[in-house]
Amino acid sequence: MRPAELSPLFASARSLTGVGPRVEEMLRKAVRLPPGVTETRVVDLLWHTPTGIVDRRSAPTIASAVPGTIVTLEVRVLRHRPSPRGNTRAPYKVQVEDDSGRLDIVFFHAERRFVEAQLPVGETRFVSGRIERYNDNTQMTHPDYIVAPDKRDDLPMLEPVYPLTAGLSGKVLSKICRRAVERLPRLPEWQDPAWMKSQAWPAFHDAVVALHKPQDAGDVSNGSPFWQRLAYDELLAGQLALGLVRQKQKVQPGRRVSGDGRIRARIADALPFALTGAQRRALADIAADMNAPHRMLRLLQGDVGSGKTVVALMTMAMAVEAGGQAALMAPPEVLARQHVETIAPLAEKAGLRLAILTGREKGKARELVLRHLAAGEIDIVIGTHALFQPDVHFHDLGVAVIDEQHRFGVMQRLALRQKGDLNPDVLVMTATPIPRTLTLAFYGHLDVSVIDELPPGRQAIKTYWKLPYERAKVYEGVRKVIAEGKQAYFVCPMISESEKMQTQAAEDLYYRLSTEVYPDLRVGLLHGQMKPDAKEDVMLKFRAGELDVLVSTVVIEVGVDVPNAIAMVIEDANRFGLAQLHQLRGRVGRGSDQSYCVLVAEAKTEEARARLETMVATTDGFKIAEQDLRLRGPGQLMGTMQHGNLDLKIADLVKDARMIEVARDCSEWLLQIDLHLQLPEHQGILSQVQEHPVDKTLLTVS
Ligand code: ADP
Ligand code: MG
């Protein structure tokens, strides 16, 4: 429940003077409410923050006013010169003066009565607008403000500039926003007083007022204490929202899964390597979660090649040791099959009963798997979304592992889904390194483990950036690699989102390479419009070493694992985002041989150059993700991860990175002293928590 004094803020904007149905509709566009929201509320206007200000404080005399600047002048009205009859294109001019000189105020398409009422002859008026020179005359066309001396205070000396929409003038919008601000009551402070003092931050009320009625040009920029205070509040509200979701998850009944380690020991024996420290740390986190009485919801981040598959297998083994079953969901199908291939030999040695279930298992084969699953005669099942169709019943699903690579959609739904009265533990794996600030901001409700160490003996992939005219040399280099019995990928230029165009690009490159460049080599082609059988056929051939070169679209981005392929050429690499380049490059460097990645590109923009240089400089996925965040901002970055409405209104996850850590700590502390944010002094921040998108998508799901 929201305190009564706040309810005027949550009323429709139409409750404000001057806002009718038509204006309200324009407001909805201007403040960019998410689709589906049908009404602008007063509070939405408070968060419609200015992008700058118009400074009207300059009050020179007419003679000293600088053309091109915005000024506020005190003038006497001398005479009106309406446009001549029949010539509406000629302007209506009003001559005014002060002690220093004269000025024409110019109107186009003006109505005589209107102008006469605004500027009565012989009276004094304040006019504010841009000064111009025209044929030796000083003039001001369509002043922004014309006010009588007794209304002088209505003229905003520092006028905020808001993002607008067609039909809605800045003047109208700023007036409406000012009215909205008047609704904001003074609320008891929710921030810790010592912290407030150390930051020299204003009260919430004053901060909001300052954004809409700035006293100084700097007030509406990210660095101002007003802005910082509100940014911090926004981050804090986000952390509290995630914290509340986290609490809710923790009370979901789970079960204590504690295996005796016997299967894990057998797997470890069968592995040709020892686990890395990072893998062991992740497994310790997971074991602790599974052992706890509540449900596990853990995100495992690890760069491509960091060895997540073994961690998944060990996790599943824990559930089986405790008498349960385990599922590994890894779409698309190629990836699921690849996992089966890697895991099957280990499973066999460990005595685990393994099955696969994808869209391709049909009829009898599928029925058999379903029957065994329901009877508990399968320990581990690996598959695609097909695993979670309604007619799939587990005898006793202890843990679900989801290999999401870089798609996060499934996690949210699955994480909250109730299956029976005991919820399986959930481990989500992602190969997309997410900068820590983003993890905190968006996945703060999940526990996170990071595999931040590659298995030993890996050689960093050597990356080169070459210009298009150097192609011939690049092709020769690849030929040398192939002469040594190795294989190479060519990734074709990303020319459009359209599958068809993409296919065309792949076919063109394939044609050129197979006929002109490497007529003597075995070249294969892989693209998204091929039938699944044909795709798999090509992949199998490439894996078996029956192809030297594989030309592909970005379909190889996900999961393909051919250690003998040690070179990759990415054509028109400037067209790809950093995250995508990193994913693509991760297809090489999977064995112990030195691998190479060549980016063929012209850098047409500064940003493209920065991206290419980053790729050359580092193979560390986290560093690349940080750089991506700086270059593209969180919206874009998370957008590629298929996440919805994540826009922050005030805070900036790059500039305000430091604050989010503080907000995280503070939110934990607040929830400790006030579990449901019920104390009167927490009502103000609670109402912001309730506004948080996480709140809407997760908190309300029960
Ligand atoms: P990803 O995290 O990309 O899924 P994988 O699990 O496919 O990585 O592992 C990549 C490669 O590294 C595989 O060939 C795997 O066998 C190997 N690997 C995994 N863990 C280790 C380790 N601790 N030591 C040596 N090699 C390892
Ligand atoms: Mg993997």
JSON list of C-alpha atoms in Angstrom, two decimals, residues 294-501:
[
{"chain": "A", "resi": 294, "resn": "HIS", "atom": "CA", "xyz": [16.01, -23.31, -0.37]},
{"chain": "A", "resi": 295, "resn": "ARG", "atom": "CA", "xyz": [16.03, -23.39, -4.10]},
{"chain": "A", "resi": 296, "resn": "MET", "atom": "CA", "xyz": [19.17, -22.74, -6.11]},
{"chain": "A", "resi": 297, "resn": "LEU", "atom": "CA", "xyz": [19.06, -20.05, -8.78]},
{"chain": "A", "resi": 298, "resn": "ARG", "atom": "CA", "xyz": [22.59, -19.49, -9.88]},
{"chain": "A", "resi": 299, "resn": "LEU", "atom": "CA", "xyz": [24.10, -17.84, -12.90]},
{"chain": "A", "resi": 300, "resn": "LEU", "atom": "CA", "xyz": [27.39, -19.31, -14.06]},
{"chain": "A", "resi": 301, "resn": "GLN", "atom": "CA", "xyz": [29.35, -16.96, -16.25]},
{"chain": "A", "resi": 302, "resn": "GLY", "atom": "CA", "xyz": [32.34, -18.23, -18.11]},
{"chain": "A", "resi": 303, "resn": "ASP", "atom": "CA", "xyz": [33.95, -17.16, -21.30]},
{"chain": "A", "resi": 304, "resn": "VAL", "atom": "CA", "xyz": [33.95, -19.49, -24.28]},
{"chain": "A", "resi": 305, "resn": "GLY", "atom": "CA", "xyz": [36.35, -22.32, -23.62]},
{"chain": "A", "resi": 306, "resn": "SER", "atom": "CA", "xyz": [36.48, -21.77, -19.87]},
{"chain": "A", "resi": 307, "resn": "GLY", "atom": "CA", "xyz": [35.14, -25.26, -19.26]},
{"chain": "A", "resi": 308, "resn": "LYS", "atom": "CA", "xyz": [31.52, -24.90, -18.26]},
{"chain": "A", "resi": 309, "resn": "THR", "atom": "CA", "xyz": [30.49, -28.29, -19.60]},
{"chain": "A", "resi": 310, "resn": "VAL", "atom": "CA", "xyz": [32.37, -30.21, -16.91]},
{"chain": "A", "resi": 311, "resn": "VAL", "atom": "CA", "xyz": [30.86, -27.98, -14.27]},
{"chain": "A", "resi": 312, "resn": "ALA", "atom": "CA", "xyz": [27.42, -28.76, -15.69]},
{"chain": "A", "resi": 313, "resn": "LEU", "atom": "CA", "xyz": [28.15, -32.47, -15.62]},
{"chain": "A", "resi": 314, "resn": "MET", "atom": "CA", "xyz": [29.42, -32.40, -12.03]},
{"chain": "A", "resi": 315, "resn": "THR", "atom": "CA", "xyz": [26.36, -30.41, -10.99]},
{"chain": "A", "resi": 316, "resn": "MET", "atom": "CA", "xyz": [24.09, -32.98, -12.54]},
{"chain": "A", "resi": 317, "resn": "ALA", "atom": "CA", "xyz": [26.07, -35.76, -10.90]},
{"chain": "A", "resi": 318, "resn": "MET", "atom": "CA", "xyz": [25.35, -34.21, -7.50]},
{"chain": "A", "resi": 319, "resn": "ALA", "atom": "CA", "xyz": [21.62, -34.49, -8.09]},
{"chain": "A", "resi": 320, "resn": "VAL", "atom": "CA", "xyz": [21.95, -38.08, -9.25]},
{"chain": "A", "resi": 321, "resn": "GLU", "atom": "CA", "xyz": [24.09, -39.03, -6.28]},
{"chain": "A", "resi": 322, "resn": "ALA", "atom": "CA", "xyz": [21.24, -37.82, -4.09]},
{"chain": "A", "resi": 323, "resn": "GLY", "atom": "CA", "xyz": [18.80, -40.09, -5.92]},
{"chain": "A", "resi": 324, "resn": "GLY", "atom": "CA", "xyz": [17.34, -37.52, -8.30]},
{"chain": "A", "resi": 325, "resn": "GLN", "atom": "CA", "xyz": [17.51, -36.77, -12.02]},
{"chain": "A", "resi": 326, "resn": "ALA", "atom": "CA", "xyz": [19.10, -33.96, -13.95]},
{"chain": "A", "resi": 327, "resn": "ALA", "atom": "CA", "xyz": [18.32, -32.12, -17.17]},
{"chain": "A", "resi": 328, "resn": "LEU", "atom": "CA", "xyz": [20.61, -30.06, -19.38]},
{"chain": "A", "resi": 329, "resn": "MET", "atom": "CA", "xyz": [18.86, -27.78, -21.77]},
{"chain": "A", "resi": 330, "resn": "ALA", "atom": "CA", "xyz": [21.11, -26.46, -24.54]},
{"chain": "A", "resi": 331, "resn": "PRO", "atom": "CA", "xyz": [19.39, -25.08, -27.59]},
{"chain": "A", "resi": 332, "resn": "PRO", "atom": "CA", "xyz": [19.90, -25.12, -30.52]},
{"chain": "A", "resi": 333, "resn": "GLU", "atom": "CA", "xyz": [19.96, -28.74, -31.43]},
{"chain": "A", "resi": 334, "resn": "VAL", "atom": "CA", "xyz": [23.58, -28.82, -32.68]},
{"chain": "A", "resi": 335, "resn": "LEU", "atom": "CA", "xyz": [24.70, -27.65, -29.30]},
{"chain": "A", "resi": 336, "resn": "ALA", "atom": "CA", "xyz": [22.61, -30.25, -27.47]},
{"chain": "A", "resi": 337, "resn": "ARG", "atom": "CA", "xyz": [24.06, -33.00, -29.65]},
{"chain": "A", "resi": 338, "resn": "GLN", "atom": "CA", "xyz": [27.56, -31.73, -29.10]},
{"chain": "A", "resi": 339, "resn": "HIS", "atom": "CA", "xyz": [27.02, -31.84, -25.34]},
{"chain": "A", "resi": 340, "resn": "VAL", "atom": "CA", "xyz": [25.81, -35.42, -25.63]},
{"chain": "A", "resi": 341, "resn": "GLU", "atom": "CA", "xyz": [28.92, -36.31, -27.56]},
{"chain": "A", "resi": 342, "resn": "THR", "atom": "CA", "xyz": [31.24, -34.82, -24.93]},
{"chain": "A", "resi": 343, "resn": "ILE", "atom": "CA", "xyz": [29.31, -36.10, -21.96]},
{"chain": "A", "resi": 344, "resn": "ALA", "atom": "CA", "xyz": [28.40, -39.61, -23.15]},
{"chain": "A", "resi": 345, "resn": "PRO", "atom": "CA", "xyz": [31.82, -41.25, -22.68]},
{"chain": "A", "resi": 346, "resn": "LEU", "atom": "CA", "xyz": [32.21, -39.70, -19.23]},
{"chain": "A", "resi": 347, "resn": "ALA", "atom": "CA", "xyz": [28.66, -40.67, -18.26]},
{"chain": "A", "resi": 348, "resn": "GLU", "atom": "CA", "xyz": [29.31, -44.21, -19.30]},
{"chain": "A", "resi": 349, "resn": "LYS", "atom": "CA", "xyz": [32.41, -44.50, -17.17]},
{"chain": "A", "resi": 350, "resn": "ALA", "atom": "CA", "xyz": [30.54, -43.00, -14.25]},
{"chain": "A", "resi": 351, "resn": "GLY", "atom": "CA", "xyz": [27.58, -45.33, -14.67]},
{"chain": "A", "resi": 352, "resn": "LEU", "atom": "CA", "xyz": [25.10, -42.58, -15.53]},
{"chain": "A", "resi": 353, "resn": "ARG", "atom": "CA", "xyz": [22.13, -43.37, -17.75]},
{"chain": "A", "resi": 354, "resn": "LEU", "atom": "CA", "xyz": [21.99, -40.69, -20.44]},
{"chain": "A", "resi": 355, "resn": "ALA", "atom": "CA", "xyz": [19.32, -39.76, -22.99]},
{"chain": "A", "resi": 356, "resn": "ILE", "atom": "CA", "xyz": [18.73, -37.03, -25.54]},
{"chain": "A", "resi": 357, "resn": "LEU", "atom": "CA", "xyz": [15.46, -35.26, -26.23]},
{"chain": "A", "resi": 358, "resn": "THR", "atom": "CA", "xyz": [15.11, -32.65, -28.97]},
{"chain": "A", "resi": 359, "resn": "GLY", "atom": "CA", "xyz": [12.51, -31.80, -31.57]},
{"chain": "A", "resi": 360, "resn": "ARG", "atom": "CA", "xyz": [14.02, -34.52, -33.69]},
{"chain": "A", "resi": 361, "resn": "GLU", "atom": "CA", "xyz": [13.16, -37.36, -31.37]},
{"chain": "A", "resi": 362, "resn": "LYS", "atom": "CA", "xyz": [9.69, -38.33, -32.50]},
{"chain": "A", "resi": 363, "resn": "GLY", "atom": "CA", "xyz": [7.23, -41.20, -32.29]},
{"chain": "A", "resi": 364, "resn": "LYS", "atom": "CA", "xyz": [8.49, -44.39, -30.68]},
{"chain": "A", "resi": 365, "resn": "ALA", "atom": "CA", "xyz": [11.91, -43.02, -29.81]},
{"chain": "A", "resi": 366, "resn": "ARG", "atom": "CA", "xyz": [10.41, -40.05, -28.00]},
{"chain": "A", "resi": 367, "resn": "GLU", "atom": "CA", "xyz": [7.85, -42.20, -26.19]},
{"chain": "A", "resi": 368, "resn": "LEU", "atom": "CA", "xyz": [10.59, -44.43, -24.95]},
{"chain": "A", "resi": 369, "resn": "VAL", "atom": "CA", "xyz": [12.58, -41.54, -23.54]},
{"chain": "A", "resi": 370, "resn": "LEU", "atom": "CA", "xyz": [9.46, -40.10, -21.89]},
{"chain": "A", "resi": 371, "resn": "ARG", "atom": "CA", "xyz": [8.61, -43.45, -20.33]},
{"chain": "A", "resi": 372, "resn": "HIS", "atom": "CA", "xyz": [12.12, -43.94, -18.95]},
{"chain": "A", "resi": 373, "resn": "LEU", "atom": "CA", "xyz": [12.21, -40.40, -17.65]},
{"chain": "A", "resi": 374, "resn": "ALA", "atom": "CA", "xyz": [8.92, -40.81, -15.83]},
{"chain": "A", "resi": 375, "resn": "ALA", "atom": "CA", "xyz": [10.04, -44.12, -14.39]},
{"chain": "A", "resi": 376, "resn": "GLY", "atom": "CA", "xyz": [13.33, -42.69, -13.17]},
{"chain": "A", "resi": 377, "resn": "GLU", "atom": "CA", "xyz": [15.31, -44.97, -15.46]},
{"chain": "A", "resi": 378, "resn": "ILE", "atom": "CA", "xyz": [17.21, -42.08, -17.01]},
{"chain": "A", "resi": 379, "resn": "ASP", "atom": "CA", "xyz": [19.59, -40.11, -14.82]},
{"chain": "A", "resi": 380, "resn": "ILE", "atom": "CA", "xyz": [20.54, -37.31, -17.16]},
{"chain": "A", "resi": 381, "resn": "VAL", "atom": "CA", "xyz": [18.66, -35.99, -20.13]},
{"chain": "A", "resi": 382, "resn": "ILE", "atom": "CA", "xyz": [20.15, -33.48, -22.55]},
{"chain": "A", "resi": 383, "resn": "GLY", "atom": "CA", "xyz": [18.06, -31.58, -25.04]},
{"chain": "A", "resi": 384, "resn": "THR", "atom": "CA", "xyz": [16.45, -28.43, -26.32]},
{"chain": "A", "resi": 385, "resn": "HIS", "atom": "CA", "xyz": [13.22, -26.68, -25.34]},
{"chain": "A", "resi": 386, "resn": "ALA", "atom": "CA", "xyz": [11.61, -30.03, -26.07]},
{"chain": "A", "resi": 387, "resn": "LEU", "atom": "CA", "xyz": [12.65, -30.98, -22.54]},
{"chain": "A", "resi": 388, "resn": "PHE", "atom": "CA", "xyz": [10.12, -28.70, -20.98]},
{"chain": "A", "resi": 389, "resn": "GLN", "atom": "CA", "xyz": [7.04, -29.53, -22.97]},
{"chain": "A", "resi": 390, "resn": "PRO", "atom": "CA", "xyz": [4.01, -30.25, -20.84]},
{"chain": "A", "resi": 391, "resn": "ASP", "atom": "CA", "xyz": [3.93, -33.99, -21.50]},
{"chain": "A", "resi": 392, "resn": "VAL", "atom": "CA", "xyz": [7.50, -34.45, -20.29]},
{"chain": "A", "resi": 393, "resn": "HIS", "atom": "CA", "xyz": [7.35, -35.79, -16.75]},
{"chain": "A", "resi": 394, "resn": "PHE", "atom": "CA", "xyz": [10.32, -36.46, -14.59]},
{"chain": "A", "resi": 395, "resn": "HIS", "atom": "CA", "xyz": [10.36, -39.07, -11.91]},
{"chain": "A", "resi": 396, "resn": "ASP", "atom": "CA", "xyz": [12.29, -36.71, -9.66]},
{"chain": "A", "resi": 397, "resn": "LEU", "atom": "CA", "xyz": [14.03, -33.76, -11.27]},
{"chain": "A", "resi": 398, "resn": "GLY", "atom": "CA", "xyz": [16.68, -32.50, -8.88]},
{"chain": "A", "resi": 399, "resn": "VAL", "atom": "CA", "xyz": [18.47, -29.95, -11.02]},
{"chain": "A", "resi": 400, "resn": "ALA", "atom": "CA", "xyz": [17.97, -28.22, -14.33]},
{"chain": "A", "resi": 401, "resn": "VAL", "atom": "CA", "xyz": [21.03, -26.78, -16.05]},
{"chain": "A", "resi": 402, "resn": "ILE", "atom": "CA", "xyz": [20.40, -24.32, -18.84]},
{"chain": "A", "resi": 403, "resn": "ASP", "atom": "CA", "xyz": [23.14, -23.46, -21.30]},
{"chain": "A", "resi": 404, "resn": "GLU", "atom": "CA", "xyz": [21.96, -20.15, -22.59]},
{"chain": "A", "resi": 405, "resn": "GLN", "atom": "CA", "xyz": [25.07, -18.97, -24.35]},
{"chain": "A", "resi": 406, "resn": "HIS", "atom": "CA", "xyz": [23.82, -15.45, -24.78]},
{"chain": "A", "resi": 407, "resn": "ARG", "atom": "CA", "xyz": [20.07, -15.62, -24.58]},
{"chain": "A", "resi": 408, "resn": "PHE", "atom": "CA", "xyz": [18.43, -14.98, -21.29]},
{"chain": "A", "resi": 409, "resn": "GLY", "atom": "CA", "xyz": [14.74, -15.20, -22.04]},
{"chain": "A", "resi": 410, "resn": "VAL", "atom": "CA", "xyz": [14.21, -18.75, -20.92]},
{"chain": "A", "resi": 411, "resn": "MET", "atom": "CA", "xyz": [15.80, -18.29, -17.59]},
{"chain": "A", "resi": 412, "resn": "GLN", "atom": "CA", "xyz": [13.26, -15.85, -16.29]},
{"chain": "A", "resi": 413, "resn": "ARG", "atom": "CA", "xyz": [10.30, -18.00, -17.12]},
{"chain": "A", "resi": 414, "resn": "LEU", "atom": "CA", "xyz": [11.82, -21.20, -16.00]},
{"chain": "A", "resi": 415, "resn": "ALA", "atom": "CA", "xyz": [13.27, -19.80, -12.86]},
{"chain": "A", "resi": 416, "resn": "LEU", "atom": "CA", "xyz": [9.86, -18.92, -11.57]},
{"chain": "A", "resi": 417, "resn": "ARG", "atom": "CA", "xyz": [7.96, -21.87, -12.80]},
{"chain": "A", "resi": 418, "resn": "GLN", "atom": "CA", "xyz": [6.70, -24.21, -10.16]},
{"chain": "A", "resi": 419, "resn": "LYS", "atom": "CA", "xyz": [7.00, -27.87, -10.91]},
{"chain": "A", "resi": 420, "resn": "GLY", "atom": "CA", "xyz": [5.16, -29.83, -8.27]},
{"chain": "A", "resi": 421, "resn": "ASP", "atom": "CA", "xyz": [5.80, -28.73, -4.72]},
{"chain": "A", "resi": 422, "resn": "LEU", "atom": "CA", "xyz": [9.53, -29.20, -4.86]},
{"chain": "A", "resi": 423, "resn": "ASN", "atom": "CA", "xyz": [11.33, -26.89, -7.22]},
{"chain": "A", "resi": 424, "resn": "PRO", "atom": "CA", "xyz": [14.35, -28.21, -9.02]},
{"chain": "A", "resi": 425, "resn": "ASP", "atom": "CA", "xyz": [17.52, -26.29, -8.45]},
{"chain": "A", "resi": 426, "resn": "VAL", "atom": "CA", "xyz": [18.41, -24.20, -11.46]},
{"chain": "A", "resi": 427, "resn": "LEU", "atom": "CA", "xyz": [21.84, -23.40, -12.87]},
{"chain": "A", "resi": 428, "resn": "VAL", "atom": "CA", "xyz": [21.99, -21.06, -15.83]},
{"chain": "A", "resi": 429, "resn": "MET", "atom": "CA", "xyz": [25.23, -20.99, -17.77]},
{"chain": "A", "resi": 430, "resn": "THR", "atom": "CA", "xyz": [26.19, -18.19, -20.06]},
{"chain": "A", "resi": 431, "resn": "ALA", "atom": "CA", "xyz": [29.16, -17.73, -22.33]},
{"chain": "A", "resi": 432, "resn": "THR", "atom": "CA", "xyz": [28.55, -14.01, -22.48]},
{"chain": "A", "resi": 433, "resn": "PRO", "atom": "CA", "xyz": [30.68, -12.23, -19.98]},
{"chain": "A", "resi": 434, "resn": "ILE", "atom": "CA", "xyz": [28.60, -9.52, -18.39]},
{"chain": "A", "resi": 435, "resn": "PRO", "atom": "CA", "xyz": [30.31, -6.53, -16.77]},
{"chain": "A", "resi": 436, "resn": "ARG", "atom": "CA", "xyz": [29.89, -6.58, -13.05]},
{"chain": "A", "resi": 437, "resn": "THR", "atom": "CA", "xyz": [27.79, -3.42, -12.94]},
{"chain": "A", "resi": 438, "resn": "LEU", "atom": "CA", "xyz": [25.29, -4.96, -15.33]},
{"chain": "A", "resi": 439, "resn": "THR", "atom": "CA", "xyz": [25.21, -8.21, -13.43]},
{"chain": "A", "resi": 440, "resn": "LEU", "atom": "CA", "xyz": [24.41, -6.27, -10.30]},
{"chain": "A", "resi": 441, "resn": "ALA", "atom": "CA", "xyz": [21.87, -4.04, -11.98]},
{"chain": "A", "resi": 442, "resn": "PHE", "atom": "CA", "xyz": [19.93, -6.73, -13.76]},
{"chain": "A", "resi": 443, "resn": "TYR", "atom": "CA", "xyz": [20.75, -10.09, -12.26]},
{"chain": "A", "resi": 444, "resn": "GLY", "atom": "CA", "xyz": [21.13, -9.00, -8.67]},
{"chain": "A", "resi": 445, "resn": "HIS", "atom": "CA", "xyz": [18.40, -11.46, -7.69]},
{"chain": "A", "resi": 446, "resn": "LEU", "atom": "CA", "xyz": [20.51, -14.38, -8.81]},
{"chain": "A", "resi": 447, "resn": "ASP", "atom": "CA", "xyz": [23.58, -15.83, -7.22]},
{"chain": "A", "resi": 448, "resn": "VAL", "atom": "CA", "xyz": [26.52, -15.57, -9.55]},
{"chain": "A", "resi": 449, "resn": "SER", "atom": "CA", "xyz": [29.67, -17.62, -10.04]},
{"chain": "A", "resi": 450, "resn": "VAL", "atom": "CA", "xyz": [32.30, -16.58, -12.51]},
{"chain": "A", "resi": 451, "resn": "ILE", "atom": "CA", "xyz": [34.82, -18.87, -14.16]},
{"chain": "A", "resi": 452, "resn": "ASP", "atom": "CA", "xyz": [37.55, -16.33, -14.60]},
{"chain": "A", "resi": 453, "resn": "GLU", "atom": "CA", "xyz": [40.39, -18.61, -15.53]},
{"chain": "A", "resi": 454, "resn": "LEU", "atom": "CA", "xyz": [41.00, -20.63, -18.66]},
{"chain": "A", "resi": 455, "resn": "PRO", "atom": "CA", "xyz": [42.26, -24.21, -18.52]},
{"chain": "A", "resi": 456, "resn": "PRO", "atom": "CA", "xyz": [46.07, -24.29, -18.47]},
{"chain": "A", "resi": 457, "resn": "GLY", "atom": "CA", "xyz": [48.10, -24.53, -21.65]},
{"chain": "A", "resi": 458, "resn": "ARG", "atom": "CA", "xyz": [45.77, -22.44, -23.75]},
{"chain": "A", "resi": 459, "resn": "GLN", "atom": "CA", "xyz": [47.51, -20.06, -26.07]},
{"chain": "A", "resi": 460, "resn": "ALA", "atom": "CA", "xyz": [45.85, -16.72, -26.52]},
{"chain": "A", "resi": 461, "resn": "ILE", "atom": "CA", "xyz": [44.38, -16.40, -29.99]},
{"chain": "A", "resi": 462, "resn": "LYS", "atom": "CA", "xyz": [46.52, -14.08, -32.10]},
{"chain": "A", "resi": 463, "resn": "THR", "atom": "CA", "xyz": [44.28, -11.47, -33.63]},
{"chain": "A", "resi": 464, "resn": "TYR", "atom": "CA", "xyz": [45.10, -9.21, -36.55]},
{"chain": "A", "resi": 465, "resn": "TRP", "atom": "CA", "xyz": [43.26, -6.38, -38.16]},
{"chain": "A", "resi": 466, "resn": "LYS", "atom": "CA", "xyz": [43.83, -6.18, -41.92]},
{"chain": "A", "resi": 467, "resn": "LEU", "atom": "CA", "xyz": [42.49, -3.75, -44.49]},
{"chain": "A", "resi": 468, "resn": "PRO", "atom": "CA", "xyz": [40.51, -5.05, -47.47]},
{"chain": "A", "resi": 469, "resn": "TYR", "atom": "CA", "xyz": [43.39, -4.51, -49.93]},
{"chain": "A", "resi": 470, "resn": "GLU", "atom": "CA", "xyz": [45.50, -6.93, -47.87]},
{"chain": "A", "resi": 471, "resn": "ARG", "atom": "CA", "xyz": [43.08, -9.80, -48.52]},
{"chain": "A", "resi": 472, "resn": "ALA", "atom": "CA", "xyz": [45.39, -11.70, -50.87]},
{"chain": "A", "resi": 473, "resn": "LYS", "atom": "CA", "xyz": [48.00, -11.94, -48.13]},
{"chain": "A", "resi": 474, "resn": "VAL", "atom": "CA", "xyz": [45.41, -13.11, -45.65]},
{"chain": "A", "resi": 475, "resn": "TYR", "atom": "CA", "xyz": [44.29, -15.84, -48.02]},
{"chain": "A", "resi": 476, "resn": "GLU", "atom": "CA", "xyz": [47.88, -16.99, -48.44]},
{"chain": "A", "resi": 477, "resn": "GLY", "atom": "CA", "xyz": [48.30, -17.14, -44.68]},
{"chain": "A", "resi": 478, "resn": "VAL", "atom": "CA", "xyz": [45.25, -19.33, -44.36]},
{"chain": "A", "resi": 479, "resn": "ARG", "atom": "CA", "xyz": [46.58, -21.58, -47.07]},
{"chain": "A", "resi": 480, "resn": "LYS", "atom": "CA", "xyz": [49.75, -22.16, -45.03]},
{"chain": "A", "resi": 481, "resn": "VAL", "atom": "CA", "xyz": [47.70, -23.16, -42.01]},
{"chain": "A", "resi": 482, "resn": "ILE", "atom": "CA", "xyz": [45.74, -25.63, -44.11]},
{"chain": "A", "resi": 483, "resn": "ALA", "atom": "CA", "xyz": [48.92, -27.05, -45.59]},
{"chain": "A", "resi": 484, "resn": "GLU", "atom": "CA", "xyz": [49.82, -28.08, -42.05]},
{"chain": "A", "resi": 485, "resn": "GLY", "atom": "CA", "xyz": [46.66, -30.15, -41.86]},
{"chain": "A", "resi": 486, "resn": "LYS", "atom": "CA", "xyz": [44.61, -27.58, -39.97]},
{"chain": "A", "resi": 487, "resn": "GLN", "atom": "CA", "xyz": [41.24, -26.06, -40.87]},
{"chain": "A", "resi": 488, "resn": "ALA", "atom": "CA", "xyz": [39.82, -22.58, -41.16]},
{"chain": "A", "resi": 489, "resn": "TYR", "atom": "CA", "xyz": [36.56, -20.67, -40.85]},
{"chain": "A", "resi": 490, "resn": "PHE", "atom": "CA", "xyz": [35.53, -17.77, -43.03]},
{"chain": "A", "resi": 491, "resn": "VAL", "atom": "CA", "xyz": [32.71, -15.70, -41.59]},
{"chain": "A", "resi": 492, "resn": "CYS", "atom": "CA", "xyz": [30.89, -13.83, -44.31]},
{"chain": "A", "resi": 493, "resn": "PRO", "atom": "CA", "xyz": [29.97, -10.17, -44.04]},
{"chain": "A", "resi": 494, "resn": "MET", "atom": "CA", "xyz": [26.90, -9.30, -42.07]},
{"chain": "A", "resi": 495, "resn": "ILE", "atom": "CA", "xyz": [24.94, -7.39, -44.66]},
{"chain": "A", "resi": 496, "resn": "SER", "atom": "CA", "xyz": [21.46, -7.39, -43.24]},
{"chain": "A", "resi": 497, "resn": "GLU", "atom": "CA", "xyz": [19.11, -8.88, -40.71]},
{"chain": "A", "resi": 498, "resn": "SER", "atom": "CA", "xyz": [17.36, -10.65, -43.53]},
{"chain": "A", "resi": 499, "resn": "GLU", "atom": "CA", "xyz": [18.18, -14.37, -43.67]},
{"chain": "A", "resi": 500, "resn": "LYS", "atom": "CA", "xyz": [17.81, -14.30, -47.41]},
{"chain": "A", "resi": 501, "resn": "MET", "atom": "CA", "xyz": [20.34, -11.54, -47.98]}
]
